[in-house]
Amino acid sequence: DKWVRRRIRACYWRQWYRVRTRIRMLLKLGVRRDEAFSHGSSGRGPWVMSSSAAVHVALSIEYLHTQGLVSLEENLDQVCFQKPNRLMWTRMSGGVGGARSNAAPIPIIVRPYAVFRV
């Protein structure tokens, strides 16, 4: 999540190509005047500037959220860690067998038209 936000901040910095545009946008987004001038006129690259304090103030998490950035951390439960819907055996280190998971098994559907060749 942090890397994605930093990458998006670097993309914004690239969009603000000219020094005047960078200073104007930093001022518009709430950065102090002296910081806006020092950061906006910096010759460092977009990746370095995306981790600077002024860019973090201007392109905060709340601002990126209003622009439509979805947090991966909040949606992680919906995407990844779902309980398995079948009976699973897990192999344990040093053991021969495994332990059963506590997930409910799914019914096995036998298809009559499936032909298996050996």
CSV table of N, CA, C and O in Angstrom, one decimal:
chain,number,residue,atom,x,y,z
A,1,ASP,N,0.8,-1.2,0.0
A,1,ASP,CA,0.0,0.0,0.0
A,1,ASP,C,0.9,1.3,0.0
A,1,ASP,O,0.6,2.2,-0.7
A,2,LYS,N,1.9,1.2,0.8
A,2,LYS,CA,2.8,2.4,0.9
A,2,LYS,C,3.5,2.6,-0.5
A,2,LYS,O,3.7,3.7,-0.9
A,3,TRP,N,3.9,1.5,-1.1
A,3,TRP,CA,4.7,1.6,-2.4
A,3,TRP,C,3.7,2.2,-3.4
A,3,TRP,O,4.2,3.0,-4.3
A,4,VAL,N,2.5,1.8,-3.5
A,4,VAL,CA,1.5,2.2,-4.5
A,4,VAL,C,1.3,3.7,-4.3
A,4,VAL,O,1.3,4.5,-5.3
A,5,ARG,N,1.1,4.2,-3.1
A,5,ARG,CA,0.9,5.6,-2.8
A,5,ARG,C,2.2,6.4,-3.2
A,5,ARG,O,2.0,7.5,-3.9
A,6,ARG,N,3.4,5.9,-3.0
A,6,ARG,CA,4.6,6.6,-3.4
A,6,ARG,C,4.7,6.7,-4.9
A,6,ARG,O,5.1,7.7,-5.4
A,7,ARG,N,4.3,5.6,-5.5
A,7,ARG,CA,4.4,5.6,-7.0
A,7,ARG,C,3.4,6.6,-7.6
A,7,ARG,O,3.7,7.3,-8.6
A,8,ILE,N,2.2,6.7,-7.0
A,8,ILE,CA,1.2,7.6,-7.5
A,8,ILE,C,1.7,9.1,-7.2
A,8,ILE,O,1.5,9.9,-8.1
A,9,ARG,N,2.3,9.3,-6.1
A,9,ARG,CA,2.9,10.6,-5.8
A,9,ARG,C,4.0,11.0,-6.9
A,9,ARG,O,4.1,12.1,-7.3
A,10,ALA,N,4.8,10.0,-7.2
A,10,ALA,CA,5.8,10.2,-8.3
A,10,ALA,C,5.1,10.5,-9.6
A,10,ALA,O,5.6,11.4,-10.4
A,11,CYS,N,4.0,9.9,-9.9
A,11,CYS,CA,3.3,10.2,-11.2
A,11,CYS,C,2.8,11.6,-11.2
A,11,CYS,O,2.8,12.3,-12.2
A,12,TYR,N,2.2,12.0,-10.0
A,12,TYR,CA,1.7,13.4,-9.9
A,12,TYR,C,2.9,14.4,-10.1
A,12,TYR,O,2.7,15.4,-10.8
A,13,TRP,N,4.0,14.1,-9.6
A,13,TRP,CA,5.2,15.0,-9.7
A,13,TRP,C,5.6,15.0,-11.1
A,13,TRP,O,6.1,16.1,-11.6
A,14,ARG,N,5.6,13.9,-11.9
A,14,ARG,CA,5.9,14.0,-13.3
A,14,ARG,C,4.9,14.8,-14.1
A,14,ARG,O,5.2,15.5,-15.1
A,15,GLN,N,3.6,14.7,-13.7
A,15,GLN,CA,2.6,15.5,-14.4
A,15,GLN,C,2.8,17.0,-14.2
A,15,GLN,O,2.6,17.8,-15.1
A,16,TRP,N,3.3,17.4,-13.0
A,16,TRP,CA,3.6,18.8,-12.7
A,16,TRP,C,5.0,19.0,-13.3
A,16,TRP,O,6.0,19.2,-12.5
A,17,TYR,N,5.2,19.1,-14.5
A,17,TYR,CA,6.6,19.1,-15.2
A,17,TYR,C,7.3,20.3,-14.9
A,17,TYR,O,8.5,20.3,-14.5
A,18,ARG,N,6.7,21.5,-15.0
A,18,ARG,CA,7.4,22.7,-14.9
A,18,ARG,C,7.5,23.1,-13.4
A,18,ARG,O,6.7,22.8,-12.6
A,19,VAL,N,8.6,23.9,-13.1
A,19,VAL,CA,8.8,24.4,-11.7
A,19,VAL,C,7.6,25.2,-11.2
A,19,VAL,O,7.2,25.1,-10.1
A,20,ARG,N,7.2,26.1,-12.1
A,20,ARG,CA,6.1,27.0,-11.7
A,20,ARG,C,4.8,26.2,-11.4
A,20,ARG,O,4.1,26.5,-10.4
A,21,THR,N,4.6,25.1,-12.1
A,21,THR,CA,3.4,24.3,-11.9
A,21,THR,C,3.5,23.5,-10.6
A,21,THR,O,2.6,23.4,-9.8
A,22,ARG,N,4.7,23.0,-10.3
A,22,ARG,CA,5.0,22.3,-9.0
A,22,ARG,C,4.7,23.2,-7.8
A,22,ARG,O,4.1,22.8,-6.9
A,23,ILE,N,5.3,24.4,-7.9
A,23,ILE,CA,5.1,25.4,-6.8
A,23,ILE,C,3.7,25.7,-6.6
A,23,ILE,O,3.1,25.7,-5.5
A,24,ARG,N,3.0,26.0,-7.7
A,24,ARG,CA,1.6,26.4,-7.7
A,24,ARG,C,0.7,25.3,-7.1
A,24,ARG,O,-0.2,25.5,-6.2
A,25,MET,N,0.9,24.1,-7.5
A,25,MET,CA,0.1,22.9,-7.0
A,25,MET,C,0.4,22.7,-5.6
A,25,MET,O,-0.5,22.3,-4.8
A,26,LEU,N,1.7,22.8,-5.2
A,26,LEU,CA,2.0,22.5,-3.8
A,26,LEU,C,1.3,23.6,-2.9
A,26,LEU,O,0.8,23.3,-1.8
A,27,LEU,N,1.4,24.9,-3.3
A,27,LEU,CA,0.7,25.9,-2.6
A,27,LEU,C,-0.8,25.7,-2.5
A,27,LEU,O,-1.5,25.9,-1.5
A,28,LYS,N,-1.4,25.2,-3.6
A,28,LYS,CA,-2.8,25.0,-3.7
A,28,LYS,C,-3.2,23.9,-2.8
A,28,LYS,O,-4.3,23.9,-2.2
A,29,LEU,N,-2.4,22.9,-2.6
A,29,LEU,CA,-2.7,21.7,-1.8
A,29,LEU,C,-2.3,21.9,-0.3
A,29,LEU,O,-2.3,20.9,0.4
A,30,GLY,N,-1.9,23.1,0.1
A,30,GLY,CA,-1.7,23.3,1.5
A,30,GLY,C,-0.3,23.3,2.1
A,30,GLY,O,-0.1,23.2,3.3
A,31,VAL,N,0.7,23.3,1.2
A,31,VAL,CA,2.1,23.3,1.7
A,31,VAL,C,2.5,24.7,2.0
A,31,VAL,O,2.1,25.7,1.3
A,32,ARG,N,3.3,24.9,3.0
A,32,ARG,CA,3.8,26.2,3.4
A,32,ARG,C,4.6,26.8,2.2
A,32,ARG,O,5.2,26.1,1.4
A,33,ARG,N,4.6,28.2,2.1
A,33,ARG,CA,5.2,28.9,1.0
A,33,ARG,C,6.7,28.5,0.8
A,33,ARG,O,7.2,28.3,-0.3
A,34,ASP,N,7.5,28.6,1.9
A,34,ASP,CA,8.9,28.3,1.8
A,34,ASP,C,9.2,26.9,1.4
A,34,ASP,O,10.1,26.6,0.6
A,35,GLU,N,8.4,25.9,1.9
A,35,GLU,CA,8.6,24.5,1.5
A,35,GLU,C,8.2,24.3,0.1
A,35,GLU,O,8.8,23.5,-0.6
A,36,ALA,N,7.1,25.0,-0.4
A,36,ALA,CA,6.7,24.8,-1.7
A,36,ALA,C,7.8,25.3,-2.7
A,36,ALA,O,8.0,24.7,-3.7
A,37,PHE,N,8.4,26.4,-2.4
A,37,PHE,CA,9.5,27.0,-3.3
A,37,PHE,C,10.7,26.1,-3.2
A,37,PHE,O,11.3,25.8,-4.3
A,38,SER,N,11.1,25.6,-2.1
A,38,SER,CA,12.3,24.7,-2.0
A,38,SER,C,12.1,23.4,-2.6
A,38,SER,O,12.9,22.9,-3.4
A,39,HIS,N,10.9,22.8,-2.4
A,39,HIS,CA,10.6,21.5,-3.0
A,39,HIS,C,10.3,21.6,-4.5
A,39,HIS,O,10.7,20.7,-5.3
A,40,GLY,N,9.6,22.6,-4.9
A,40,GLY,CA,9.2,22.7,-6.3
A,40,GLY,C,10.3,23.0,-7.2
A,40,GLY,O,10.3,22.6,-8.4
A,41,SER,N,11.3,23.7,-6.7
A,41,SER,CA,12.5,24.0,-7.5
A,41,SER,C,13.6,23.0,-7.4
A,41,SER,O,14.7,23.2,-8.0
A,42,SER,N,13.4,22.0,-6.7
A,42,SER,CA,14.4,20.9,-6.5
A,42,SER,C,14.7,20.2,-7.8
A,42,SER,O,13.8,19.9,-8.6
A,43,GLY,N,15.9,19.8,-8.0
A,43,GLY,CA,16.3,19.1,-9.3
A,43,GLY,C,16.3,17.6,-9.1
A,43,GLY,O,16.7,16.9,-10.0
A,44,ARG,N,15.8,17.2,-8.0
A,44,ARG,CA,15.8,15.7,-7.7
A,44,ARG,C,14.7,15.1,-8.5
A,44,ARG,O,13.7,15.7,-8.9
A,45,GLY,N,14.8,13.8,-8.7
A,45,GLY,CA,13.9,13.0,-9.5
A,45,GLY,C,12.6,12.8,-8.8
A,45,GLY,O,12.4,13.0,-7.6
A,46,PRO,N,11.6,12.3,-9.6
A,46,PRO,CA,10.2,12.1,-9.0
A,46,PRO,C,10.2,11.1,-7.9
A,46,PRO,O,9.4,11.2,-7.0
A,47,TRP,N,11.0,10.1,-8.0
A,47,TRP,CA,10.9,9.0,-7.0
A,47,TRP,C,11.4,9.5,-5.6
A,47,TRP,O,10.9,9.3,-4.6
A,48,VAL,N,12.5,10.3,-5.7
A,48,VAL,CA,13.0,10.9,-4.4
A,48,VAL,C,12.0,12.0,-3.9
A,48,VAL,O,11.8,12.0,-2.7
A,49,MET,N,11.5,12.8,-4.7
A,49,MET,CA,10.6,13.8,-4.3
A,49,MET,C,9.3,13.2,-3.8
A,49,MET,O,8.6,13.9,-3.0
A,50,SER,N,8.9,12.1,-4.2
A,50,SER,CA,7.6,11.5,-3.8
A,50,SER,C,7.7,11.1,-2.3
A,50,SER,O,6.6,10.8,-1.7
A,51,SER,N,8.9,11.0,-1.7
A,51,SER,CA,9.0,10.6,-0.3
A,51,SER,C,9.3,11.9,0.6
A,51,SER,O,9.5,11.7,1.7
A,52,SER,N,9.3,13.0,0.0
A,52,SER,CA,9.6,14.3,0.7
A,52,SER,C,8.3,14.7,1.6
A,52,SER,O,7.2,14.3,1.3
A,53,ALA,N,8.6,15.5,2.6
A,53,ALA,CA,7.5,15.9,3.5
A,53,ALA,C,6.5,16.7,2.8
A,53,ALA,O,5.3,16.6,3.1
A,54,ALA,N,6.9,17.7,2.0
A,54,ALA,CA,6.0,18.6,1.3
A,54,ALA,C,5.0,17.8,0.4
A,54,ALA,O,3.8,18.1,0.4
A,55,VAL,N,5.5,16.9,-0.3
A,55,VAL,CA,4.6,16.1,-1.2
A,55,VAL,C,3.7,15.2,-0.4
A,55,VAL,O,2.5,15.0,-0.8
A,56,HIS,N,4.1,14.7,0.8
A,56,HIS,CA,3.3,14.0,1.6
A,56,HIS,C,2.1,14.8,2.2
A,56,HIS,O,1.0,14.4,2.4
A,57,VAL,N,2.4,16.1,2.5
A,57,VAL,CA,1.4,17.0,3.0
A,57,VAL,C,0.4,17.3,1.9
A,57,VAL,O,-0.8,17.3,2.1
A,58,ALA,N,0.9,17.6,0.7
A,58,ALA,CA,0.1,17.9,-0.4
A,58,ALA,C,-0.8,16.8,-0.9
A,58,ALA,O,-2.0,16.9,-1.1
A,59,LEU,N,-0.1,15.6,-1.1
A,59,LEU,CA,-0.8,14.5,-1.6
A,59,LEU,C,-1.0,13.5,-0.5
A,59,LEU,O,-0.4,12.4,-0.5
A,60,SER,N,-1.8,13.8,0.5
A,60,SER,CA,-2.0,13.0,1.7
A,60,SER,C,-2.8,11.8,1.3
A,60,SER,O,-3.4,11.7,0.2
A,61,ILE,N,-3.0,10.9,2.2
A,61,ILE,CA,-3.8,9.7,2.0
A,61,ILE,C,-5.2,10.1,1.8
A,61,ILE,O,-5.9,9.5,0.9
A,62,GLU,N,-5.7,11.1,2.5
A,62,GLU,CA,-7.1,11.5,2.4
A,62,GLU,C,-7.3,12.1,1.0
A,62,GLU,O,-8.3,11.9,0.4
A,63,TYR,N,-6.3,12.9,0.5
A,63,TYR,CA,-6.5,13.5,-0.8
A,63,TYR,C,-6.5,12.4,-1.9
A,63,TYR,O,-7.3,12.5,-2.8
A,64,LEU,N,-5.6,11.5,-1.8
A,64,LEU,CA,-5.6,10.4,-2.8
A,64,LEU,C,-6.9,9.6,-2.7
A,64,LEU,O,-7.3,9.1,-3.7
A,65,HIS,N,-7.4,9.4,-1.5
A,65,HIS,CA,-8.7,8.7,-1.4
A,65,HIS,C,-9.8,9.5,-2.1
A,65,HIS,O,-10.7,8.9,-2.7
A,66,THR,N,-9.8,10.8,-2.0
A,66,THR,CA,-10.8,11.6,-2.6
A,66,THR,C,-10.7,11.5,-4.2
A,66,THR,O,-11.6,11.7,-4.9
A,67,GLN,N,-9.4,11.3,-4.6
A,67,GLN,CA,-9.2,11.2,-6.1
A,67,GLN,C,-9.5,9.8,-6.6
A,67,GLN,O,-9.5,9.5,-7.8
A,68,GLY,N,-9.9,8.8,-5.7
A,68,GLY,CA,-10.4,7.5,-6.1
A,68,GLY,C,-9.4,6.4,-5.8
A,68,GLY,O,-9.7,5.3,-6.3
A,69,LEU,N,-8.3,6.6,-5.1
A,69,LEU,CA,-7.4,5.5,-4.8
A,69,LEU,C,-8.0,4.6,-3.7
A,69,LEU,O,-8.5,5.1,-2.7
A,70,VAL,N,-8.1,3.3,-4.0
A,70,VAL,CA,-8.7,2.4,-3.1
A,70,VAL,C,-7.5,1.7,-2.3
A,70,VAL,O,-6.5,1.4,-2.9
A,71,SER,N,-7.7,1.7,-1.0
A,71,SER,CA,-6.7,1.1,-0.1
A,71,SER,C,-6.7,-0.4,-0.3
A,71,SER,O,-7.7,-1.1,-0.1
A,72,LEU,N,-5.5,-1.0,-0.5
A,72,LEU,CA,-5.4,-2.4,-0.6
A,72,LEU,C,-5.5,-3.1,0.7
A,72,LEU,O,-6.0,-4.2,0.9
A,73,GLU,N,-5.0,-2.4,1.8
A,73,GLU,CA,-5.1,-2.9,3.1
A,73,GLU,C,-6.5,-3.1,3.6
A,73,GLU,O,-6.8,-4.1,4.2
A,74,GLU,N,-7.4,-2.2,3.2
A,74,GLU,CA,-8.8,-2.3,3.7
A,74,GLU,C,-9.5,-3.4,2.9
A,74,GLU,O,-10.4,-4.1,3.5
A,75,ASN,N,-9.1,-3.7,1.7
A,75,ASN,CA,-9.8,-4.7,0.9
A,75,ASN,C,-9.1,-6.0,0.8
A,75,ASN,O,-9.5,-6.9,0.1
A,76,LEU,N,-8.1,-6.2,1.7
A,76,LEU,CA,-7.3,-7.4,1.7
A,76,LEU,C,-8.1,-8.6,2.1
A,76,LEU,O,-8.0,-9.7,1.5
A,77,ASP,N,-9.0,-8.4,3.1
A,77,ASP,CA,-9.8,-9.5,3.5
A,77,ASP,C,-10.8,-10.0,2.4
A,77,ASP,O,-11.1,-11.2,2.4
A,78,GLN,N,-11.3,-9.1,1.6
A,78,GLN,CA,-12.2,-9.5,0.6
A,78,GLN,C,-11.5,-10.2,-0.6
A,78,GLN,O,-12.0,-11.1,-1.2
A,79,VAL,N,-10.2,-9.9,-0.8
A,79,VAL,CA,-9.5,-10.5,-1.9
A,79,VAL,C,-8.7,-11.8,-1.6
A,79,VAL,O,-8.9,-12.7,-2.3
A,80,CYS,N,-8.0,-11.8,-0.5
A,80,CYS,CA,-7.1,-12.9,-0.3
A,80,CYS,C,-7.5,-14.0,0.7
A,80,CYS,O,-7.7,-15.1,0.3
A,81,PHE,N,-7.6,-13.6,1.9
A,81,PHE,CA,-7.7,-14.6,3.0
A,81,PHE,C,-9.1,-15.1,3.2
A,81,PHE,O,-9.7,-15.0,4.3
A,82,GLN,N,-9.7,-15.8,2.2
A,82,GLN,CA,-11.0,-16.4,2.3
A,82,GLN,C,-10.7,-17.8,2.8
A,82,GLN,O,-9.8,-18.5,2.4
A,83,LYS,N,-11.7,-18.3,3.6
A,83,LYS,CA,-11.6,-19.7,4.1
A,83,LYS,C,-11.8,-20.6,2.9
A,83,LYS,O,-12.6,-20.4,2.1
A,84,PRO,N,-11.1,-21.7,2.9
A,84,PRO,CA,-11.3,-22.7,1.8
A,84,PRO,C,-12.7,-23.3,1.9
A,84,PRO,O,-13.1,-23.6,3.0
A,85,ASN,N,-13.3,-23.6,0.8
A,85,ASN,CA,-14.6,-24.2,0.8
A,85,ASN,C,-14.5,-25.7,0.6
A,85,ASN,O,-15.5,-26.4,0.2
A,86,ARG,N,-13.4,-26.3,0.9
A,86,ARG,CA,-13.2,-27.8,0.7
A,86,ARG,C,-12.4,-28.3,1.9
A,86,ARG,O,-11.7,-27.5,2.5
A,87,LEU,N,-12.4,-29.6,2.0
A,87,LEU,CA,-11.5,-30.2,3.0
A,87,LEU,C,-10.1,-30.3,2.5
A,87,LEU,O,-9.8,-30.7,1.4
A,88,MET,N,-9.2,-29.8,3.4
A,88,MET,CA,-7.8,-29.7,3.0
A,88,MET,C,-6.9,-30.4,4.0
A,88,MET,O,-7.2,-30.4,5.2
A,89,TRP,N,-5.9,-31.1,3.5
A,89,TRP,CA,-4.9,-31.7,4.3
A,89,TRP,C,-3.6,-30.8,4.2
A,89,TRP,O,-3.2,-30.4,3.1
A,90,THR,N,-3.1,-30.5,5.4
A,90,THR,CA,-1.9,-29.7,5.4
A,90,THR,C,-0.7,-30.6,5.9
A,90,THR,O,-0.9,-31.3,6.8
A,91,ARG,N,0.4,-30.5,5.2
A,91,ARG,CA,1.6,-31.2,5.6
A,91,ARG,C,2.3,-30.4,6.6
A,91,ARG,O,2.6,-29.2,6.5
A,92,MET,N,2.7,-31.1,7.7
A,92,MET,CA,3.4,-30.4,8.7
A,92,MET,C,4.9,-30.8,8.6
A,92,MET,O,5.2,-31.9,8.2
A,93,SER,N,5.8,-29.9,9.0
A,93,SER,CA,7.2,-30.2,8.9
A,93,SER,C,7.6,-31.3,10.0
A,93,SER,O,7.2,-31.2,11.1
A,94,GLY,N,8.3,-32.3,9.5
A,94,GLY,CA,8.8,-33.4,10.4
A,94,GLY,C,7.8,-34.5,10.6
A,94,GLY,O,8.0,-35.5,11.2
A,95,GLY,N,6.6,-34.3,10.1
A,95,GLY,CA,5.6,-35.4,10.2
A,95,GLY,C,5.2,-36.1,9.0
A,95,GLY,O,5.6,-35.6,7.9
A,96,VAL,N,4.6,-37.2,9.1
A,96,VAL,CA,4.2,-37.9,7.9
A,96,VAL,C,2.8,-37.5,7.4
A,96,VAL,O,2.6,-37.3,6.2
A,97,GLY,N,1.9,-37.3,8.3
A,97,GLY,CA,0.6,-36.9,8.0
A,97,GLY,C,0.4,-35.4,8.0
A,97,GLY,O,1.3,-34.6,8.0
A,98,GLY,N,-0.9,-35.1,8.2
A,98,GLY,CA,-1.2,-33.6,8.3
A,98,GLY,C,-2.3,-33.4,9.2
A,98,GLY,O,-2.8,-34.3,9.9
A,99,ALA,N,-2.8,-32.2,9.3
A,99,ALA,CA,-3.9,-31.9,10.2
A,99,ALA,C,-5.1,-31.5,9.3
A,99,ALA,O,-4.9,-30.8,8.3
A,100,ARG,N,-6.3,-31.8,9.7
A,100,ARG,CA,-7.4,-31.4,8.9
A,100,ARG,C,-7.7,-29.9,9.2
A,100,ARG,O,-7.6,-29.5,10.3
A,101,SER,N,-8.2,-29.2,8.2
A,101,SER,CA,-8.6,-27.9,8.4
A,101,SER,C,-10.1,-27.9,8.9
A,101,SER,O,-10.8,-28.9,8.7
A,102,ASN,N,-10.5,-26.9,9.5
A,102,ASN,CA,-11.8,-26.8,10.1
A,102,ASN,C,-12.9,-26.3,9.1
A,102,ASN,O,-13.9,-25.9,9.5
A,103,ALA,N,-12.5,-26.2,7.8
A,103,ALA,CA,-13.5,-25.7,6.8
A,103,ALA,C,-14.4,-26.8,6.4
A,103,ALA,O,-14.1,-28.0,6.4
A,104,ALA,N,-15.6,-26.5,6.1
A,104,ALA,CA,-16.6,-27.4,5.7
A,104,ALA,C,-16.3,-27.9,4.2
A,104,ALA,O,-16.0,-27.1,3.4
A,105,PRO,N,-16.5,-29.2,4.0
A,105,PRO,CA,-16.2,-29.7,2.6
A,105,PRO,C,-17.3,-29.4,1.7
A,105,PRO,O,-18.5,-29.2,2.1
A,106,ILE,N,-16.9,-29.3,0.4
A,106,ILE,CA,-18.0,-29.0,-0.6
A,106,ILE,C,-18.4,-30.4,-1.2
A,106,ILE,O,-17.7,-31.3,-1.2
A,107,PRO,N,-19.6,-30.5,-1.6
A,107,PRO,CA,-20.1,-31.8,-2.2
A,107,PRO,C,-19.4,-32.0,-3.5
A,107,PRO,O,-19.1,-31.1,-4.3
A,108,ILE,N,-19.1,-33.3,-3.8
A,108,ILE,CA,-18.4,-33.7,-5.0
A,108,ILE,C,-19.5,-34.0,-6.0
A,108,ILE,O,-20.4,-34.8,-5.8
A,109,ILE,N,-19.4,-33.3,-7.2
A,109,ILE,CA,-20.4,-33.5,-8.2
A,109,ILE,C,-19.8,-34.4,-9.3
A,109,ILE,O,-18.7,-34.1,-9.8
A,110,VAL,N,-20.4,-35.6,-9.5
A,110,VAL,CA,-19.9,-36.5,-10.5
A,110,VAL,C,-20.6,-36.2,-11.8
A,110,VAL,O,-21.8,-36.2,-11.9
A,111,ARG,N,-19.8,-36.0,-12.8
A,111,ARG,CA,-20.3,-35.8,-14.2
A,111,ARG,C,-20.4,-37.1,-14.9
A,111,ARG,O,-19.4,-37.8,-15.1
A,112,PRO,N,-21.5,-37.5,-15.4
A,112,PRO,CA,-21.6,-38.8,-16.1
A,112,PRO,C,-21.0,-38.9,-17.4
A,112,PRO,O,-20.6,-39.9,-17.9
A,113,TYR,N,-20.7,-37.7,-18.0
A,113,TYR,CA,-20.2,-37.7,-19.4
A,113,TYR,C,-18.6,-37.7,-19.4
A,113,TYR,O,-18.0,-37.7,-20.4
A,114,ALA,N,-18.0,-37.6,-18.2
A,114,ALA,CA,-16.6,-37.5,-18.1
A,114,ALA,C,-16.0,-38.9,-18.3
A,114,ALA,O,-16.4,-39.9,-17.7
A,115,VAL,N,-15.1,-39.0,-19.3
A,115,VAL,CA,-14.4,-40.3,-19.6
A,115,VAL,C,-12.9,-40.1,-19.2
A,115,VAL,O,-12.3,-39.2,-19.7
A,116,PHE,N,-12.4,-41.0,-18.4
A,116,PHE,CA,-11.1,-41.0,-18.0
A,116,PHE,C,-10.3,-42.1,-18.7
A,116,PHE,O,-10.7,-43.3,-18.7
A,117,ARG,N,-9.2,-41.8,-19.4
A,117,ARG,CA,-8.4,-42.8,-20.0
A,117,ARG,C,-7.1,-43.0,-19.2
A,117,ARG,O,-6.6,-42.1,-18.7
A,118,VAL,N,-6.7,-44.3,-19.2
A,118,VAL,CA,-5.5,-44.6,-18.4
A,118,VAL,C,-4.3,-44.8,-19.3
A,118,VAL,O,-4.4,-45.2,-20.4
